[in-house]
Amino acid sequence: MHAVDGVAWDVISALAEGKSLPARHPPAAVAEVLQEVERLRAEGSLFSPDRGRELYVPPDFAPKSLCLMVAQECNLRCTYCFAGEGTYGGGLMPEEVAFKAVD
């Protein structure tokens, strides 16, 4: 990945698309970009294939447990009640969400 300015962006885009170099930039600036592009191309770090997806291997994920709060109903019988903080909505988890969580 490279950070580029407007001149470099225009020059590199033109090269990649096979178009003529932009005339709206000063010739010295375009020449400087071309020199840098050639250096980067020679070392293989410009126009190289995107290997980011190849290199990433997602880890194996095997959950050991799953705790779903299917109801936010309170019957005031808990000895460890954590409901004293905030508000309780009193809603139920939709069945579709529960099945997706398990899948």
Tab-separated table of C-alpha atoms in Angstrom:
chain	number	residue	atom	x	y	z
A	1	MET	CA	0.000	0.000	0.000
A	2	HIS	CA	1.301	3.419	-0.918
A	3	ALA	CA	0.250	6.968	-0.022
A	4	VAL	CA	0.229	9.205	-3.092
A	5	ASP	CA	-0.575	12.807	-3.943
A	6	GLY	CA	-2.808	14.005	-6.770
A	7	VAL	CA	-0.042	14.060	-9.379
A	8	ALA	CA	1.060	10.532	-8.544
A	9	TRP	CA	-2.539	9.300	-8.532
A	10	ASP	CA	-3.203	10.741	-11.976
A	11	VAL	CA	0.050	9.377	-13.441
A	12	ILE	CA	-0.344	5.902	-11.931
A	13	SER	CA	-4.001	5.735	-13.003
A	14	ALA	CA	-3.053	6.697	-16.561
A	15	LEU	CA	-0.311	4.053	-16.645
A	16	ALA	CA	-2.582	1.349	-15.237
A	17	GLU	CA	-5.351	2.155	-17.733
A	18	GLY	CA	-3.007	2.561	-20.712
A	19	LYS	CA	-3.944	6.219	-21.182
A	20	SER	CA	-1.693	9.157	-22.027
A	21	LEU	CA	-0.045	10.990	-19.144
A	22	PRO	CA	-1.982	13.951	-17.748
A	23	ALA	CA	-0.927	17.308	-19.218
A	24	ARG	CA	-2.430	19.380	-16.406
A	25	HIS	CA	0.527	18.736	-14.073
A	26	PRO	CA	3.975	20.346	-14.367
A	27	PRO	CA	6.320	18.193	-16.486
A	28	ALA	CA	8.921	18.093	-13.684
A	29	ALA	CA	6.342	16.677	-11.241
A	30	VAL	CA	5.230	14.042	-13.758
A	31	ALA	CA	8.869	13.099	-14.442
A	32	GLU	CA	9.514	12.718	-10.706
A	33	VAL	CA	6.494	10.438	-10.356
A	34	LEU	CA	7.579	8.368	-13.365
A	35	GLN	CA	11.037	7.927	-11.846
A	36	GLU	CA	9.549	6.793	-8.533
A	37	VAL	CA	7.069	4.493	-10.295
A	38	GLU	CA	9.909	2.856	-12.196
A	39	ARG	CA	11.866	2.353	-8.969
A	40	LEU	CA	8.850	0.789	-7.227
A	41	ARG	CA	8.068	-1.361	-10.258
A	42	ALA	CA	11.691	-2.589	-10.392
A	43	GLU	CA	11.548	-3.700	-6.767
A	44	GLY	CA	8.192	-5.389	-7.355
A	45	SER	CA	6.114	-3.318	-4.969
A	46	LEU	CA	3.918	-1.517	-7.497
A	47	PHE	CA	1.196	-3.168	-9.572
A	48	SER	CA	1.817	-6.351	-7.613
A	49	PRO	CA	-1.067	-8.749	-6.978
A	50	ASP	CA	-3.101	-8.216	-3.823
A	51	ARG	CA	-1.976	-11.026	-1.554
A	52	GLY	CA	-3.804	-9.785	1.535
A	53	ARG	CA	-6.604	-12.291	1.168
A	54	GLU	CA	-4.204	-15.140	0.357
A	55	LEU	CA	-2.124	-14.598	3.464
A	56	TYR	CA	-4.986	-14.377	5.938
A	57	VAL	CA	-6.153	-17.709	7.261
A	58	PRO	CA	-9.090	-17.372	9.637
A	59	PRO	CA	-8.514	-19.245	12.870
A	60	ASP	CA	-10.502	-22.345	13.643
A	61	PHE	CA	-13.312	-21.253	15.896
A	62	ALA	CA	-14.987	-23.778	18.100
A	63	PRO	CA	-16.997	-22.121	20.864
A	64	LYS	CA	-17.038	-24.042	24.101
A	65	SER	CA	-20.275	-22.506	25.290
A	66	LEU	CA	-23.056	-20.167	24.268
A	67	CYS	CA	-25.197	-18.143	26.622
A	68	LEU	CA	-28.292	-16.556	25.116
A	69	MET	CA	-30.448	-14.085	27.003
A	70	VAL	CA	-33.729	-15.133	25.438
A	71	ALA	CA	-35.892	-13.064	27.771
A	72	GLN	CA	-35.524	-9.773	29.562
A	73	GLU	CA	-38.288	-10.525	31.993
A	74	CYS	CA	-37.754	-10.062	35.707
A	75	ASN	CA	-39.617	-11.925	38.416
A	76	LEU	CA	-37.537	-10.348	41.221
A	77	ARG	CA	-36.380	-13.765	42.490
A	78	CYS	CA	-32.659	-13.585	41.654
A	79	THR	CA	-30.281	-13.527	44.613
A	80	TYR	CA	-27.538	-11.964	42.469
A	81	CYS	CA	-29.769	-9.451	40.673
A	82	PHE	CA	-27.891	-7.309	38.171
A	83	ALA	CA	-31.082	-5.680	36.935
A	84	GLY	CA	-30.717	-2.787	39.354
A	85	GLU	CA	-28.603	-1.034	36.733
A	86	GLY	CA	-30.371	0.551	33.781
A	87	THR	CA	-33.757	-0.424	32.452
A	88	TYR	CA	-35.139	-3.772	31.479
A	89	GLY	CA	-36.998	-3.884	28.206
A	90	GLY	CA	-39.140	-6.908	28.947
A	91	GLY	CA	-38.679	-8.195	25.407
A	92	LEU	CA	-38.132	-11.708	24.125
A	93	MET	CA	-35.412	-12.730	21.681
A	94	PRO	CA	-36.905	-13.545	18.282
A	95	GLU	CA	-36.694	-17.255	17.485
A	96	GLU	CA	-34.839	-16.489	14.247
A	97	VAL	CA	-32.033	-14.744	16.180
A	98	ALA	CA	-31.681	-17.679	18.568
A	99	PHE	CA	-31.373	-20.180	15.709
A	100	LYS	CA	-28.838	-18.005	13.870
A	101	ALA	CA	-26.745	-17.712	17.041
A	102	VAL	CA	-26.581	-21.495	17.387
A	103	ASP	CA	-25.857	-22.042	13.690
